[in-house]
């Protein structure tokens, strides 16, 4: 009988013999043996057992891939199966079949994202290409490194919380989005019988240290808008529209001004097309709005002046063409980067010589909030009307029973807002 690792290493057939088999001790549990062959380097661990009077053999593994200690454990587990009157060969085949049909988290994500991008959301619209790309990015950056190789069935609530806590240390908002992604992904797996219970059920942002922060309140006053407008003019490129790292290209400068005048989203302005503009009306198509509904914007005289300048520069289909000669529009990120640079916050080390460094920090989205706040407080526009002008989804009952667009009232607000910007922001008579 073999009882030590040293004996297992030395075990081999005698000269002239093709193979040899010897029993292995295992704390009084019988049936374990080691088989060695002349034509093989590895040795096979064999378990011999009887069920209903018939003898069978099961190869538990090979040495040295499976050590003596490991095979003894595997042998004891197989003996327990036999004691229940079951055949461990069939159990192993069943486990193998289960593993073949079980998904890893990476398998599950690939299947889910294909379904996700083809399934309409609550607004009855398919997710945008941008949204799908963001989901792929979250999986790749925050989840896949630690979860991809796990079987779905082995992913626990504790594991999910640990992974998302790590993501939360880098970006709380992304951690919350990642939790929502996992919730949808595992619900998809649950419906396809990969798991019985969704381990994300009951997990909240507070559980992963990613509770939602208070909504941003930052908006710019008219004097601050005046300073921003002036900074844009002071750092604008020459009339050819090109820019170095020290100045703004004319398309970027004009796009920022149009953000102030319209309250639109940065991507809506950056990707604006000439065929969307008819006289004083700009119609943003369904595929380019966050709400997935067509949205109309009135262009005041000052906005039309900006477009007239762009018409002299842009020869392609886009209003705000990149000056890099690519034939593509400016990127929305260029607008955000420009705002950060004007405030001296484009890099980790702040530039206290930047023209707007003295102002409280603001972003491009805060320009949209500035429009909404000023339209409500300065122009006394109705809040629900302003929400329409921002292309926000109306309250459910209002959306169901009140379909009136109130276009004339919206035009009036945009016109008056354009006049305020012209008189108090674009020119020098803005009071401090």
PDB file of C-alpha atoms in Angstrom, residues 245-359:
ATOM      1  CA  UNK A 245      -3.910  75.078 -27.679  1.00  0.00           C
ATOM      2  CA  UNK A 246      -3.927  78.699 -26.460  1.00  0.00           C
ATOM      3  CA  UNK A 247      -7.109  79.829 -28.225  1.00  0.00           C
ATOM      4  CA  UNK A 248     -10.579  78.578 -29.106  1.00  0.00           C
ATOM      5  CA  UNK A 249     -11.631  77.660 -32.606  1.00  0.00           C
ATOM      6  CA  UNK A 250     -14.504  79.760 -33.918  1.00  0.00           C
ATOM      7  CA  UNK A 251     -16.839  76.711 -34.158  1.00  0.00           C
ATOM      8  CA  UNK A 252     -16.240  75.862 -30.496  1.00  0.00           C
ATOM      9  CA  UNK A 253     -16.649  79.505 -29.459  1.00  0.00           C
ATOM     10  CA  UNK A 254     -19.922  79.867 -31.353  1.00  0.00           C
ATOM     11  CA  UNK A 255     -21.229  76.507 -30.117  1.00  0.00           C
ATOM     12  CA  UNK A 256     -20.679  77.596 -26.510  1.00  0.00           C
ATOM     13  CA  UNK A 257     -22.601  80.804 -27.160  1.00  0.00           C
ATOM     14  CA  UNK A 258     -25.459  78.838 -28.722  1.00  0.00           C
ATOM     15  CA  UNK A 259     -25.578  76.689 -25.567  1.00  0.00           C
ATOM     16  CA  UNK A 260     -26.143  79.875 -23.555  1.00  0.00           C
ATOM     17  CA  UNK A 261     -28.818  81.158 -25.944  1.00  0.00           C
ATOM     18  CA  UNK A 262     -30.839  77.952 -26.315  1.00  0.00           C
ATOM     19  CA  UNK A 263     -30.344  75.893 -23.158  1.00  0.00           C
ATOM     20  CA  UNK A 264     -29.801  72.810 -25.322  1.00  0.00           C
ATOM     21  CA  UNK A 265     -27.573  69.859 -24.475  1.00  0.00           C
ATOM     22  CA  UNK A 266     -23.966  69.980 -25.618  1.00  0.00           C
ATOM     23  CA  UNK A 267     -24.328  66.978 -27.967  1.00  0.00           C
ATOM     24  CA  UNK A 268     -27.418  68.509 -29.584  1.00  0.00           C
ATOM     25  CA  UNK A 269     -25.461  71.674 -30.389  1.00  0.00           C
ATOM     26  CA  UNK A 270     -22.182  69.990 -31.329  1.00  0.00           C
ATOM     27  CA  UNK A 271     -23.880  67.708 -33.884  1.00  0.00           C
ATOM     28  CA  UNK A 272     -26.284  70.358 -35.238  1.00  0.00           C
ATOM     29  CA  UNK A 273     -26.895  69.995 -38.989  1.00  0.00           C
ATOM     30  CA  UNK A 274     -27.834  72.610 -41.566  1.00  0.00           C
ATOM     31  CA  UNK A 275     -30.797  70.564 -42.783  1.00  0.00           C
ATOM     32  CA  UNK A 276     -32.314  70.829 -39.284  1.00  0.00           C
ATOM     33  CA  UNK A 277     -32.566  74.638 -39.545  1.00  0.00           C
ATOM     34  CA  UNK A 278     -35.486  76.312 -41.333  1.00  0.00           C
ATOM     35  CA  UNK A 279     -35.425  80.093 -41.011  1.00  0.00           C
ATOM     36  CA  UNK A 280     -35.720  80.761 -37.254  1.00  0.00           C
ATOM     37  CA  UNK A 281     -36.653  77.211 -36.296  1.00  0.00           C
ATOM     38  CA  UNK A 282     -34.241  74.424 -35.403  1.00  0.00           C
ATOM     39  CA  UNK A 283     -35.773  70.940 -35.266  1.00  0.00           C
ATOM     40  CA  UNK A 284     -33.698  68.349 -33.437  1.00  0.00           C
ATOM     41  CA  UNK A 285     -34.642  64.880 -34.733  1.00  0.00           C
ATOM     42  CA  UNK A 286     -35.759  62.015 -32.519  1.00  0.00           C
ATOM     43  CA  UNK A 287     -32.494  60.097 -32.779  1.00  0.00           C
ATOM     44  CA  UNK A 288     -30.499  63.022 -31.359  1.00  0.00           C
ATOM     45  CA  UNK A 289     -32.614  63.861 -28.308  1.00  0.00           C
ATOM     46  CA  UNK A 290     -32.282  62.252 -24.898  1.00  0.00           C
ATOM     47  CA  UNK A 291     -36.072  62.065 -24.522  1.00  0.00           C
ATOM     48  CA  UNK A 292     -36.323  60.345 -27.927  1.00  0.00           C
ATOM     49  CA  UNK A 293     -38.917  62.876 -29.036  1.00  0.00           C
ATOM     50  CA  UNK A 294     -38.494  65.469 -31.760  1.00  0.00           C
ATOM     51  CA  UNK A 295     -37.703  68.864 -30.233  1.00  0.00           C
ATOM     52  CA  UNK A 296     -38.074  72.368 -31.691  1.00  0.00           C
ATOM     53  CA  UNK A 297     -35.937  75.350 -30.714  1.00  0.00           C
ATOM     54  CA  UNK A 298     -36.490  78.975 -31.707  1.00  0.00           C
ATOM     55  CA  UNK A 299     -33.378  80.820 -32.863  1.00  0.00           C
ATOM     56  CA  UNK A 300     -33.254  84.468 -31.769  1.00  0.00           C
ATOM     57  CA  UNK A 301     -31.472  87.111 -33.893  1.00  0.00           C
ATOM     58  CA  UNK A 302     -28.181  86.715 -32.011  1.00  0.00           C
ATOM     59  CA  UNK A 303     -28.287  82.941 -32.553  1.00  0.00           C
ATOM     60  CA  UNK A 304     -28.878  83.521 -36.262  1.00  0.00           C
ATOM     61  CA  UNK A 305     -25.801  85.791 -36.344  1.00  0.00           C
ATOM     62  CA  UNK A 306     -23.711  82.922 -34.976  1.00  0.00           C
ATOM     63  CA  UNK A 307     -25.062  80.568 -37.642  1.00  0.00           C
ATOM     64  CA  UNK A 308     -24.396  83.142 -40.356  1.00  0.00           C
ATOM     65  CA  UNK A 309     -20.737  83.216 -39.317  1.00  0.00           C
ATOM     66  CA  UNK A 310     -20.641  79.433 -39.292  1.00  0.00           C
ATOM     67  CA  UNK A 311     -22.130  79.362 -42.783  1.00  0.00           C
ATOM     68  CA  UNK A 312     -19.036  81.228 -43.981  1.00  0.00           C
ATOM     69  CA  UNK A 313     -16.770  78.626 -42.366  1.00  0.00           C
ATOM     70  CA  UNK A 314     -18.655  75.342 -42.695  1.00  0.00           C
ATOM     71  CA  UNK A 315     -18.878  73.726 -46.104  1.00  0.00           C
ATOM     72  CA  UNK A 316     -20.191  70.360 -44.930  1.00  0.00           C
ATOM     73  CA  UNK A 317     -23.444  69.058 -43.497  1.00  0.00           C
ATOM     74  CA  UNK A 318     -22.662  70.065 -39.917  1.00  0.00           C
ATOM     75  CA  UNK A 319     -23.015  73.583 -38.548  1.00  0.00           C
ATOM     76  CA  UNK A 320     -20.031  73.348 -36.222  1.00  0.00           C
ATOM     77  CA  UNK A 321     -17.394  71.591 -38.304  1.00  0.00           C
ATOM     78  CA  UNK A 322     -14.097  70.575 -36.739  1.00  0.00           C
ATOM     79  CA  UNK A 323     -11.155  72.679 -37.911  1.00  0.00           C
ATOM     80  CA  UNK A 324      -9.001  69.542 -38.185  1.00  0.00           C
ATOM     81  CA  UNK A 325     -10.171  68.958 -41.769  1.00  0.00           C
ATOM     82  CA  UNK A 326     -11.787  65.618 -40.961  1.00  0.00           C
ATOM     83  CA  UNK A 327     -15.237  66.543 -42.286  1.00  0.00           C
ATOM     84  CA  UNK A 328     -16.673  65.734 -38.868  1.00  0.00           C
ATOM     85  CA  UNK A 329     -18.403  68.023 -36.357  1.00  0.00           C
ATOM     86  CA  UNK A 330     -16.731  69.202 -33.177  1.00  0.00           C
ATOM     87  CA  UNK A 331     -16.943  66.725 -30.317  1.00  0.00           C
ATOM     88  CA  UNK A 332     -19.194  67.498 -27.319  1.00  0.00           C
ATOM     89  CA  UNK A 333     -16.200  66.872 -25.048  1.00  0.00           C
ATOM     90  CA  UNK A 334     -14.441  69.819 -26.709  1.00  0.00           C
ATOM     91  CA  UNK A 335     -17.068  72.122 -25.201  1.00  0.00           C
ATOM     92  CA  UNK A 336     -16.577  70.679 -21.720  1.00  0.00           C
ATOM     93  CA  UNK A 337     -12.797  70.824 -22.027  1.00  0.00           C
ATOM     94  CA  UNK A 338     -12.971  74.456 -23.138  1.00  0.00           C
ATOM     95  CA  UNK A 339     -15.095  75.456 -20.150  1.00  0.00           C
ATOM     96  CA  UNK A 340     -12.661  73.651 -17.830  1.00  0.00           C
ATOM     97  CA  UNK A 341      -9.672  75.336 -19.483  1.00  0.00           C
ATOM     98  CA  UNK A 342     -11.193  78.819 -19.175  1.00  0.00           C
ATOM     99  CA  UNK A 343     -11.532  78.119 -15.440  1.00  0.00           C
ATOM    100  CA  UNK A 344      -8.006  76.734 -15.138  1.00  0.00           C
ATOM    101  CA  UNK A 345      -9.317  73.284 -14.223  1.00  0.00           C
ATOM    102  CA  UNK A 346      -8.478  71.272 -17.325  1.00  0.00           C
ATOM    103  CA  UNK A 347      -5.553  69.583 -15.522  1.00  0.00           C
ATOM    104  CA  UNK A 348      -4.907  68.261 -12.026  1.00  0.00           C
ATOM    105  CA  UNK A 349      -2.757  71.298 -11.270  1.00  0.00           C
ATOM    106  CA  UNK A 350      -5.044  74.329 -11.522  1.00  0.00           C
ATOM    107  CA  UNK A 351      -4.039  77.399 -13.481  1.00  0.00           C
ATOM    108  CA  UNK A 352      -4.823  80.428 -11.326  1.00  0.00           C
ATOM    109  CA  UNK A 353      -4.056  82.698 -14.292  1.00  0.00           C
ATOM    110  CA  UNK A 354      -7.018  81.363 -16.302  1.00  0.00           C
ATOM    111  CA  UNK A 355      -9.566  84.097 -17.150  1.00  0.00           C
ATOM    112  CA  UNK A 356     -12.407  82.531 -15.139  1.00  0.00           C
ATOM    113  CA  UNK A 357     -10.407  80.943 -12.328  1.00  0.00           C
ATOM    114  CA  UNK A 358     -12.000  83.300  -9.796  1.00  0.00           C
ATOM    115  CA  UNK A 359     -15.531  82.058 -10.528  1.00  0.00           C
TER     116      UNK A 359
END
